[in-house]
Short mmCIF file of C-alpha atoms and ligand atoms in Angstrom, two decimals:
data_model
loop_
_atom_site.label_atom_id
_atom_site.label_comp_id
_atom_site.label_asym_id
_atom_site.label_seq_id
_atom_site.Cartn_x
_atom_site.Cartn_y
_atom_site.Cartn_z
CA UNK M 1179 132.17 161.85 79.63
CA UNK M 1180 134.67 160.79 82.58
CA UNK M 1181 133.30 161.32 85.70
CA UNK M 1182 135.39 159.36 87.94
CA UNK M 1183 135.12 162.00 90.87
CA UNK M 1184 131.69 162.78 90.79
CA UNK M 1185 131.26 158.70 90.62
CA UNK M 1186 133.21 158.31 94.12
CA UNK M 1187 131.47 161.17 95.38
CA UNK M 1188 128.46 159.88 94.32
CA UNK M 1189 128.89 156.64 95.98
CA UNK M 1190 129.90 157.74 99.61
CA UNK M 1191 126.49 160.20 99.37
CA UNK M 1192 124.42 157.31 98.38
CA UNK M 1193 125.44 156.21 101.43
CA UNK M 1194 124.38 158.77 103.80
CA UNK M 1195 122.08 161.49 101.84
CA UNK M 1196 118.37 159.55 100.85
CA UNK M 1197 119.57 159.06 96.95
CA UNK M 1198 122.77 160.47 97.34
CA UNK M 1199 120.62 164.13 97.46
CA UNK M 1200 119.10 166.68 99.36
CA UNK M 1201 116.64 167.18 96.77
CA UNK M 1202 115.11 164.84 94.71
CA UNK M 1203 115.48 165.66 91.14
CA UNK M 1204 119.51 166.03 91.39
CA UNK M 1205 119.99 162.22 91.15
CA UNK M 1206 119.35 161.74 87.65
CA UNK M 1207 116.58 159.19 89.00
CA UNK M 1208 114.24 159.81 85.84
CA UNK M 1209 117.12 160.28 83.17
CA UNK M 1210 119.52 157.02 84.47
CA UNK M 1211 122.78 157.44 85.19
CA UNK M 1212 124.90 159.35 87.81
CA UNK M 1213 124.84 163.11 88.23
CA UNK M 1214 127.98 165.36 88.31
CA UNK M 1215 129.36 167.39 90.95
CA UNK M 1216 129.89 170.90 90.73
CA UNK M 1217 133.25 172.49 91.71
CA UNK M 1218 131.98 175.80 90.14
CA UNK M 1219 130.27 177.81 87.98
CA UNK M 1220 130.69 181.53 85.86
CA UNK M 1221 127.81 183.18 83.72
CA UNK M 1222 126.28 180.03 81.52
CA UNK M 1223 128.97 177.33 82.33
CA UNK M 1224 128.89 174.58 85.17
CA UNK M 1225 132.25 173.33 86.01
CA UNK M 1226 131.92 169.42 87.56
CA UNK M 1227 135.02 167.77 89.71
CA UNK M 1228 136.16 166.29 86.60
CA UNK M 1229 137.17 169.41 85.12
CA UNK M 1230 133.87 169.44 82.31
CA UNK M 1231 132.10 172.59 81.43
CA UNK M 1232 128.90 172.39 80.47
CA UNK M 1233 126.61 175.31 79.23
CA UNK M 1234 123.89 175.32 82.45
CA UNK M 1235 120.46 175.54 81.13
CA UNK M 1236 118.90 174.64 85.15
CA UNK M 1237 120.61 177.88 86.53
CA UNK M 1238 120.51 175.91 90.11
CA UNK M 1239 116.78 175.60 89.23
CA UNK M 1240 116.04 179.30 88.48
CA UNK M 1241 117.74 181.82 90.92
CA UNK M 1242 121.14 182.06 88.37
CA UNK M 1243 119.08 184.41 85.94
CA UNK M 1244 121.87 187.08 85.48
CA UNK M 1245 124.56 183.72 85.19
CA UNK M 1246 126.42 182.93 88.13
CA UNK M 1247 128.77 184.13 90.08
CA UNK M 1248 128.21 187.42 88.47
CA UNK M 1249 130.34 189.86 89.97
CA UNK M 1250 128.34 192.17 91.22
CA UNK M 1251 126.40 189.61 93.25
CA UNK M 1252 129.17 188.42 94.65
CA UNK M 1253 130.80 191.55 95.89
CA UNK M 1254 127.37 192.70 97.53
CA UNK M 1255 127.67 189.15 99.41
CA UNK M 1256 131.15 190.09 100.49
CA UNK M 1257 130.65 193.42 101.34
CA UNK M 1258 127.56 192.38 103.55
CA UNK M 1259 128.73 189.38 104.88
CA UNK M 1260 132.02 191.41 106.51
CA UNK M 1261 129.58 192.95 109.27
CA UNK M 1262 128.28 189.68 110.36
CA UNK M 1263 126.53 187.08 109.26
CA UNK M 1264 122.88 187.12 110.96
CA UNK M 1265 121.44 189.39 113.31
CA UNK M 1266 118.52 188.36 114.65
CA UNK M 1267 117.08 192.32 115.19
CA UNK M 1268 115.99 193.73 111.59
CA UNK M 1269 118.71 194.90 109.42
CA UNK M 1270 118.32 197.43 106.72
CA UNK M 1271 118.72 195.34 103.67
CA UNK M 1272 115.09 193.99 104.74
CA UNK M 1273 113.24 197.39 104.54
CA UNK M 1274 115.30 198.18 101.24
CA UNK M 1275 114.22 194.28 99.92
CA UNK M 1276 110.54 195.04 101.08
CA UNK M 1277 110.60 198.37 98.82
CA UNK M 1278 111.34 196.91 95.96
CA UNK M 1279 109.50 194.28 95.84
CA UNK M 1280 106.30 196.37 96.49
CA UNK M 1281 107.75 198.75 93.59
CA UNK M 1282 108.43 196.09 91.60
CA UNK M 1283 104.99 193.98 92.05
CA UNK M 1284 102.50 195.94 93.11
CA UNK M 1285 100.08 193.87 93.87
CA UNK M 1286 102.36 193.12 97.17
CA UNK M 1287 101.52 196.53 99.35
CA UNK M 1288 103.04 194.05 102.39
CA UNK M 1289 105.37 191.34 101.91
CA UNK M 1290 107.23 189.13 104.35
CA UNK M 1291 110.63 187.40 103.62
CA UNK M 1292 110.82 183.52 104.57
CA UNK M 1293 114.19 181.19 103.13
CA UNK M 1294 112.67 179.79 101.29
CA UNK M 1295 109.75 179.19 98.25
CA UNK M 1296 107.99 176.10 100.21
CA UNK M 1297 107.67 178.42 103.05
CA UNK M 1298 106.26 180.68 100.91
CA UNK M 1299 103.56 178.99 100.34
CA UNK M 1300 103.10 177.61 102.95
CA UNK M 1301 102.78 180.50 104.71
CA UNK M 1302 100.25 182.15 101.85
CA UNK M 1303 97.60 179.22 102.38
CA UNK M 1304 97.76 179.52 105.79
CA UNK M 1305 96.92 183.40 105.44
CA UNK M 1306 94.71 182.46 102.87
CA UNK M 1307 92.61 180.09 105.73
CA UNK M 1308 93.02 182.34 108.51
CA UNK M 1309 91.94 185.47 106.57
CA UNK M 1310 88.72 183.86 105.12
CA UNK M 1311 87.42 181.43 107.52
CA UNK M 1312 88.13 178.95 105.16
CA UNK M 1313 89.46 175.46 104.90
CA UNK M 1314 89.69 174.43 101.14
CA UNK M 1315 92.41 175.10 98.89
CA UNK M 1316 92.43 174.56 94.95
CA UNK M 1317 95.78 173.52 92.86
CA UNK M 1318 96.22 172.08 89.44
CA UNK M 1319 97.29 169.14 88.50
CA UNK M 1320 101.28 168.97 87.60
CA UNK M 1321 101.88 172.27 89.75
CA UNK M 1322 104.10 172.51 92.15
CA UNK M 1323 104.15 174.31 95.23
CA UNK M 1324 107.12 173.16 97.47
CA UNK M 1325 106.56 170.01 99.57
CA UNK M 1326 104.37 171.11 102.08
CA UNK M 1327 101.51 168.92 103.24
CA UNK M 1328 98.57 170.24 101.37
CA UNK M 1329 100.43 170.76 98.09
CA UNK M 1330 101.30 167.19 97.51
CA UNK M 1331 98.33 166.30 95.61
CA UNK M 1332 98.91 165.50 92.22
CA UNK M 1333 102.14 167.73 92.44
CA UNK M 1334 104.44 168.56 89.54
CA UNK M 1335 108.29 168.72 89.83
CA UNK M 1336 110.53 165.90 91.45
CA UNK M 1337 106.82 164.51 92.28
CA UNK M 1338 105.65 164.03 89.20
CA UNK M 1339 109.33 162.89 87.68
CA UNK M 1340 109.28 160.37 89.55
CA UNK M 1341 105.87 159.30 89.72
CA UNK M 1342 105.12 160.18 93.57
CA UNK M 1343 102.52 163.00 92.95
CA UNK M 1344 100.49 162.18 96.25
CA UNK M 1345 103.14 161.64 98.86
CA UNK M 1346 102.86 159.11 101.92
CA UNK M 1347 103.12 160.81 105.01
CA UNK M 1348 100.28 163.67 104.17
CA UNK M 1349 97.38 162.96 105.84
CA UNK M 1350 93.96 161.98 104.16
CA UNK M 1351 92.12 164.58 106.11
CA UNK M 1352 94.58 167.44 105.00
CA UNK M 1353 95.10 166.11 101.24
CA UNK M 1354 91.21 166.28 101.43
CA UNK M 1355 90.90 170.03 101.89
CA UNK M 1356 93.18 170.26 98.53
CA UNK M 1357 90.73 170.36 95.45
CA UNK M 1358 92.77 169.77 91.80
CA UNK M 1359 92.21 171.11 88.36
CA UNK M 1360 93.11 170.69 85.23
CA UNK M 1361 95.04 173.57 84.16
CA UNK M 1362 93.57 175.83 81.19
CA UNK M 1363 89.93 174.18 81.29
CA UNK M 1364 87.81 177.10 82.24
CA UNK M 1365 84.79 174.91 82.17
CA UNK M 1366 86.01 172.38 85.47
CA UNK M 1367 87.19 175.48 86.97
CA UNK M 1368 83.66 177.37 86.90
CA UNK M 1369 81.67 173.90 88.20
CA UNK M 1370 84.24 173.46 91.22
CA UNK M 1371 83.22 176.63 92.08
CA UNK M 1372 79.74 176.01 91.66
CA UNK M 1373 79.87 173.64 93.59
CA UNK M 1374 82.78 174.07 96.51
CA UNK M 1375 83.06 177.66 96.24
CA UNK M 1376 81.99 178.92 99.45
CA UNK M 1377 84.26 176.51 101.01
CA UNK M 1378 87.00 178.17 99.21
CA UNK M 1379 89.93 179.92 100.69
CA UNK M 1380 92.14 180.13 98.04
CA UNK M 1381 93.59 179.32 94.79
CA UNK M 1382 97.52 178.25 94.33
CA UNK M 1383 98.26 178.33 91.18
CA UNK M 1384 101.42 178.78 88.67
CA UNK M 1385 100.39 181.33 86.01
CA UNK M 1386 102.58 179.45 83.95
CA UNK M 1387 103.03 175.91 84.28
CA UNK M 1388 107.10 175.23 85.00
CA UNK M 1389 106.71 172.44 86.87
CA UNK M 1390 105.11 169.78 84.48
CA UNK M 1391 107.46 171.05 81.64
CA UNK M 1392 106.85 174.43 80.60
CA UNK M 1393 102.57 174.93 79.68
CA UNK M 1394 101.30 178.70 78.94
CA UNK M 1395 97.80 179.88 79.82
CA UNK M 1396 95.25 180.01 77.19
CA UNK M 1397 93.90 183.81 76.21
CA UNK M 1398 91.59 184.65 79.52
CA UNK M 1399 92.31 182.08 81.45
CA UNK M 1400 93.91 183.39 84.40
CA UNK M 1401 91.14 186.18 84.22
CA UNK M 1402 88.78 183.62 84.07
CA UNK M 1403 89.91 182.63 87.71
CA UNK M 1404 90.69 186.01 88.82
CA UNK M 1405 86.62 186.59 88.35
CA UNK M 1406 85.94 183.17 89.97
CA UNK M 1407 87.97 183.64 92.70
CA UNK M 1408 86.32 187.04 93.20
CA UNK M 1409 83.02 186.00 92.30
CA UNK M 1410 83.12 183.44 95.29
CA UNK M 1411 85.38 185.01 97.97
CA UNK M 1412 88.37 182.96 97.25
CA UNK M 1413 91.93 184.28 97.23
CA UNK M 1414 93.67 184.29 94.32
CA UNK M 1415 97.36 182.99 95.15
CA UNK M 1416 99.85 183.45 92.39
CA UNK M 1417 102.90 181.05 92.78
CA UNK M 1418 105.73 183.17 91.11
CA UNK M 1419 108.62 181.32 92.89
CA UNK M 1420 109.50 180.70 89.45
CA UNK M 1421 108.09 183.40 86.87
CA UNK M 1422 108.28 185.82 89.32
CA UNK M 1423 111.01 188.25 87.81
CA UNK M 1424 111.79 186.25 85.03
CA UNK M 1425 108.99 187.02 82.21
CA UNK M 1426 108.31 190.08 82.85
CA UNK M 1427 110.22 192.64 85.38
CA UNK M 1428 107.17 192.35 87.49
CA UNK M 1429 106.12 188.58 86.84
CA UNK M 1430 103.77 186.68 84.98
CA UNK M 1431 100.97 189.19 87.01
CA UNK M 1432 102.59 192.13 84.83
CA UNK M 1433 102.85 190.06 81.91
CA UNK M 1434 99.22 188.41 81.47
CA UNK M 1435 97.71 191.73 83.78
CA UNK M 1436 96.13 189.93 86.50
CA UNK M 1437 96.42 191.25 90.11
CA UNK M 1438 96.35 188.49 92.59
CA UNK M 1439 95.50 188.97 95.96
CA UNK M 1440 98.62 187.13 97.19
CA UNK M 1441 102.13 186.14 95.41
CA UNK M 1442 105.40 184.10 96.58
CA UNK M 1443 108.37 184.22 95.12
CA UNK M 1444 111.64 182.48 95.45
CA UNK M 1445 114.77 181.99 94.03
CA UNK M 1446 115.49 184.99 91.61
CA UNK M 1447 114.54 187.27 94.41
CA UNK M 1448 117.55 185.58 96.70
CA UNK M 1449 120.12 185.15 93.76
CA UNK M 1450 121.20 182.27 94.86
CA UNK M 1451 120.96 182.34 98.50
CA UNK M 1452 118.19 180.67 100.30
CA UNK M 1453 115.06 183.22 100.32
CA UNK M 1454 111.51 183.22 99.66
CA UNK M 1455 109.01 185.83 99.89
CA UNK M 1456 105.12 185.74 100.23
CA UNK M 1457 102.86 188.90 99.65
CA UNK M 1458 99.95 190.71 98.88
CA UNK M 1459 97.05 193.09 99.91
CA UNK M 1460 97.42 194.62 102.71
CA UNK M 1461 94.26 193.96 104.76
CA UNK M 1462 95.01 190.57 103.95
CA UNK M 1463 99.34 190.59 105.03
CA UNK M 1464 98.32 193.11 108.12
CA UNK M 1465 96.67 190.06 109.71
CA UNK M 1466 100.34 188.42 110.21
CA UNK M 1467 102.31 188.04 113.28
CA UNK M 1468 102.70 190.39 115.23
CA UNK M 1469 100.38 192.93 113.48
CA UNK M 1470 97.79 190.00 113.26
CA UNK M 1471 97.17 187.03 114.80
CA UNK M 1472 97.93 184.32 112.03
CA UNK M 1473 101.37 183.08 112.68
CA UNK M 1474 104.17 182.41 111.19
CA UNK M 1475 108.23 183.34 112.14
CA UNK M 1476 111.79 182.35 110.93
CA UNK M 1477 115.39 182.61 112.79
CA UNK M 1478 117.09 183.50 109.68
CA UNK M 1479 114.29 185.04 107.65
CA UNK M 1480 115.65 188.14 106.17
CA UNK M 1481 119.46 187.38 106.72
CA UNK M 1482 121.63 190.06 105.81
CA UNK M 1483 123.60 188.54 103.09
CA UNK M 1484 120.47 186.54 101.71
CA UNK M 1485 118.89 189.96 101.30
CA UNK M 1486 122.32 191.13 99.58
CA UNK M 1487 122.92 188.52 96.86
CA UNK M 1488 119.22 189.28 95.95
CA UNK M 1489 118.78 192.73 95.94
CA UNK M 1490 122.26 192.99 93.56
CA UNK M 1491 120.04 190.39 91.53
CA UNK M 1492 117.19 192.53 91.20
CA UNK M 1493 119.11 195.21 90.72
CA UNK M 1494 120.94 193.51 87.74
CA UNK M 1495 117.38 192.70 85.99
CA UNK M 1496 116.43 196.29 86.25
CA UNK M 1497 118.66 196.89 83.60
CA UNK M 1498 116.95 198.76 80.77
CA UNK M 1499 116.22 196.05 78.07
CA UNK M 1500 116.96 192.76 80.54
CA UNK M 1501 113.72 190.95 79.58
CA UNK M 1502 113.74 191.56 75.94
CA UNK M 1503 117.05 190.43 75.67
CA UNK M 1504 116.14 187.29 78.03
CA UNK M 1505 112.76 186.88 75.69
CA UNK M 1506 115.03 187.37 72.40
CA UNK M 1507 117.60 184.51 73.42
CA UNK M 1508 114.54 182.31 74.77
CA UNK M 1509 113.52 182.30 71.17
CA UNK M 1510 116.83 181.60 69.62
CA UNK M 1511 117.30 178.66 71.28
CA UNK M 1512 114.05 177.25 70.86
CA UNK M 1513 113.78 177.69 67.33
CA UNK M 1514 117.16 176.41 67.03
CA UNK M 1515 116.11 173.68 68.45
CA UNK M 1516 112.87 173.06 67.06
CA UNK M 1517 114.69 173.57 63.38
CA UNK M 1518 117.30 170.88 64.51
CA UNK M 1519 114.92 168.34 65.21
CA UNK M 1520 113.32 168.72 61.66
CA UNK M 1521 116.51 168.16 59.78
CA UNK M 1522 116.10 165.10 61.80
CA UNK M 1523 112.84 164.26 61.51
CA UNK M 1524 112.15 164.33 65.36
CA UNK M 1525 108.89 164.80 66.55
CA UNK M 1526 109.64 167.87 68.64
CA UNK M 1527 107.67 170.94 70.12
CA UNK M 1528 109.02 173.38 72.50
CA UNK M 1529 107.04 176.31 74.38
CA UNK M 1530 108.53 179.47 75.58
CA UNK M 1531 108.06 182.04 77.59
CA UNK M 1532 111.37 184.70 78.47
CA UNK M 1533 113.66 183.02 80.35
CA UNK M 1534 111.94 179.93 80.75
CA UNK M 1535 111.25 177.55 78.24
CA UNK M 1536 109.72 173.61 77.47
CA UNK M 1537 110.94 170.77 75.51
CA UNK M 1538 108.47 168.04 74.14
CA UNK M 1539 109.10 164.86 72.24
CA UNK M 1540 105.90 165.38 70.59
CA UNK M 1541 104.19 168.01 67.80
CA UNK M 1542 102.82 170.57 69.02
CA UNK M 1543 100.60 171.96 70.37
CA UNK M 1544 100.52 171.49 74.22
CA UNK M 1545 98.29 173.11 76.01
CA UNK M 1546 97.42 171.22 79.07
CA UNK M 1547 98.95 168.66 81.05
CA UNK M 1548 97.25 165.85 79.65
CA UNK M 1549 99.28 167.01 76.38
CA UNK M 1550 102.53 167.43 78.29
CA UNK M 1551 102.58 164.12 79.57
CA UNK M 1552 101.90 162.81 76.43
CA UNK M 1553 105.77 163.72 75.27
CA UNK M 1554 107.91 160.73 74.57
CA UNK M 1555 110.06 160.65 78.15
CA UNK M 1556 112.44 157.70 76.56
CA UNK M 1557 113.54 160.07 73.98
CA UNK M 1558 113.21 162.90 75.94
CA UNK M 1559 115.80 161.07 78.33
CA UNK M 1560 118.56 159.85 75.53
CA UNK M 1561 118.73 163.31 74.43
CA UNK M 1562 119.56 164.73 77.68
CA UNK M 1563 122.40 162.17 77.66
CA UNK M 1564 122.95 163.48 74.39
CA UNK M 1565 123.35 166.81 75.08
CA UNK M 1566 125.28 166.20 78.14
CA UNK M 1567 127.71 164.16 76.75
CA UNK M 1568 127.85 167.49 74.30
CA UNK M 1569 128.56 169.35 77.26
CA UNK M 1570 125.10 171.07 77.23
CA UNK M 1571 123.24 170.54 80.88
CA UNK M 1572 119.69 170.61 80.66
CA UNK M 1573 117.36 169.88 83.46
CA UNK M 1574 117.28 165.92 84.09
CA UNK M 1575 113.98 165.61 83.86
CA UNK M 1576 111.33 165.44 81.23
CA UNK M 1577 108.80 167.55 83.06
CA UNK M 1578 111.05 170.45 84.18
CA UNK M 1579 111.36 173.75 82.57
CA UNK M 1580 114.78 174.71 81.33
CA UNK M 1581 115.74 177.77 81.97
CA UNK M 1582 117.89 181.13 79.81
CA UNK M 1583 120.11 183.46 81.23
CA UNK M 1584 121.27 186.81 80.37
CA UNK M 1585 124.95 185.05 80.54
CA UNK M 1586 123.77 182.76 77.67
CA UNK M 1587 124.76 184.75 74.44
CA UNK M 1588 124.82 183.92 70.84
CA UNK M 1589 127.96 181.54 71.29
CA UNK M 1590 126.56 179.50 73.86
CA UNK M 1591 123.15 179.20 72.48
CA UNK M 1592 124.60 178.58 68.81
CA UNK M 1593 126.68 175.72 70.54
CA UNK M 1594 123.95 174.12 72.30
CA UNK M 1595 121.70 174.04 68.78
CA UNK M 1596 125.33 172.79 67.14
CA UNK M 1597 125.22 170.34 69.89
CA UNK M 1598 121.37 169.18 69.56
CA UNK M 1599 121.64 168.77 65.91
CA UNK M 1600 123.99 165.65 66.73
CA UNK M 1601 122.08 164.56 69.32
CA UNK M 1602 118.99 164.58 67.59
CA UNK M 1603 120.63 162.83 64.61
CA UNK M 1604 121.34 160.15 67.16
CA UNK M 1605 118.29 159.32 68.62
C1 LIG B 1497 110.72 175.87 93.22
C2 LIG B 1497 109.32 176.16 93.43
C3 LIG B 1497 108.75 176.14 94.72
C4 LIG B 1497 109.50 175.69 95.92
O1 LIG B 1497 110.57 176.51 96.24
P1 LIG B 1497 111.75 175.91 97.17
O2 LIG B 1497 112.65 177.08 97.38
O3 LIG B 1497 112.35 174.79 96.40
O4 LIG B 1497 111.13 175.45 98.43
C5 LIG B 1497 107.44 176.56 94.85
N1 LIG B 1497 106.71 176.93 93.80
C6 LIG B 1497 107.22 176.94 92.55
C7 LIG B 1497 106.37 177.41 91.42
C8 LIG B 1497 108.51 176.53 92.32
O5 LIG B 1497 109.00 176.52 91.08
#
């Protein structure tokens, strides 16, 4: 592939951006090599300076799930953004965003809108604390919450990629009130409690892993910590930034039938625009500023046009049928895939859940993160090159989920298994 713009663009970043980014995973660090530039994108293609298309399997991380620049998204942004462009007083679109979310999840009788899915959270431990009394927090290892202070313990995303999963900077005495687990062992998780419960405030967790690759709970699981957390107290925090929306209508909560006591969500919910959301009960959400007295604020929280590009998003993914279809071309791809590999005689396991899927240099199956870790990253990383030279982008990283959208149909999926089948032969 010839890349000389995004290479001279590349170089005067490096310059002046930490590793030519604003976020970490972007620079290819983990995968070698450069990345490209985007000049634009439509439905399932990414368009770089160069004037290369490549079918987009990051969707800019996970808002993009109905493509992007789908026009119906854009013309709410337009529309909106013609009668100003933040308000500071509340603006309609917040009350109609705070409807449907509620409708939509209804574990979330209250929700508050933040920009973005670290503030999210952020702002759901700190609830979480304030509303029990408590100090401790529990998180599993490999997931990630955003990069504030008390989630940087053994952390999952551009943490674990690049093999900073307890960041300097966070104090000891914070990163102390964080407690890990090892995702899907019920056994650890009932003995912390034991032990540490009353201490308790909350549990963080992604109901599905998609930050250490792609790992699905085990039957019970998150019921198994539902009762735990109930059992002892605890809040149970469900991190949909990313599921929420995308397997089920109503999140991995709808799907698996779990009712936290608190969710955040994130990109989906702003379509593309910078928005996060955290919610829950409402005894817990009525103790916020100014109806309460834990704080927590934001200049642009709610912007008008934010609100815009992702109510037309969750309007798209109302559509009857969106998720099946999203579940239906999950599959597709991944058995593609899988099939490829064995005419190849790759050692290859993928997991899947709609929309969102995981790729593993290893048989299957993978069930914690132990097991994800254990995929072969040096292969993992010549067939991203692979691909990408194919014109297939997936995410640069061996320990990020990919992600399907409903612009990906059968031609773009039957390319990228066309394209893997040559990769694969070359590894
Ligand atoms: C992306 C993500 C976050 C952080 O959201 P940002 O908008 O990047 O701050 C938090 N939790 C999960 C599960 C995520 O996938």
């Amino acid at each position: 592939m010839n890349n000389p713009r995004s290479h001279d663009l590349f170089t005067r970043a490096s310059q002046l951006l930490p590793g030519g980014v604003n976020s970490p995973v972007r620079a290819f660090k983990s995968v070698g090599g450069e990345p490209f530039f985007a000049e634009r994108a439509q439905g399932a293609h990414l368009f770089d300076v160069d004037g290369n298309r490549y079918i987009d399997y990051v969707g800019s991380w996970g808002p993009m799930i109905a493509g992007h620049a789908h026009p119906q998204v854009l013309a709410a942004v337009e529309r909106t953004m013609r009668n100003g462009l933040s308000f500071g007083v509340p603006n309609p679109l917040e009350v109609t965003m705070a409807e449907a979310i509620t409708r939509i999840v209804p574990s979330c009788e209250m929700v508050r809108m933040v920009n973005s899915g670290t503030e999210a959270t952020l702002s759901a431990i700190r609830v979480a604390r304030g509303a029990t009394g408590r100090s401790r927090i529990v998180k599993f290892e490999g997931c990630y919450h955003g990069h504030g202070d008390s989630f940087l313990v053994k952390a999952g995303s551009g943490a674990l990629t690049l093999g900073l999963p307890n960041s300097p900077g966070v104090p000891a005495a914070l990163a102390d009130l964080t407690l890990t687990l090892p995702y899907n062992d019920f056994d650890a998780a009932t003995r912390l409690f034991e032990q540490a419960g009353d201490d308790i405030a909350g549990l963080i967790i992604e109901p599905i892993v998609g930050n250490a690759n792609c790992i699905l709970p085990e039957d019970g699981y998150l019921q198994h910590l539902r009762e735990l957390c109930s059992r002892h107290g605890a809040l149970l925090i469900f991190d949909e930034v990313m599921t929420g929306f995308r397997v089920a209508l109503g999140g991995a909560q709808q799907r698996y039938g779990i009712v936290p006591d608190l969710s955040t969500f994130g990109k989906i919910i702003g379509g593309g625009m910078p928005v996060g959301a955290y919610g829950g009960r409402r005894d817990l959400m009525s103790q916020v500023a100014p109806s309460g007295p834990i704080y927590q604020a934001g200049t642009l929280s709610g912007n008008p046009v934010a609100m815009a590009a992702g109510l037309a998003t969750l309007e798209l993914i109302q559509a009857p049928g969106f998720h099946d279809a999203l579940e239906r071309s999950t599959h597709a791809l991944c058995d593609g895939l899988e099939a490829a590999a064995r005419e190849a005689g790759v050692a290859f396991h993928t997991t899947r859940a709609p929309g969102m899927f995981g790729l593993y240099f290893r048989e299957g199956p993978v069930r914690s993160f132990a097991d994800a870790m254990a995929s072969d990253t040096q292969r993992f990383n010549r067939f991203f090159h692979g691909m990408l030279e194919r014109g297939v982008y997936l995410a640069p990283s061996a320990f990020e989920a990919g992600f399907v959208s409903s612009a990906h149909g059968e031609a773009e999926i039957a390319q990228t298994i066309e394209a893997a089948r040559a990769a694969f032969a070359a590894l």
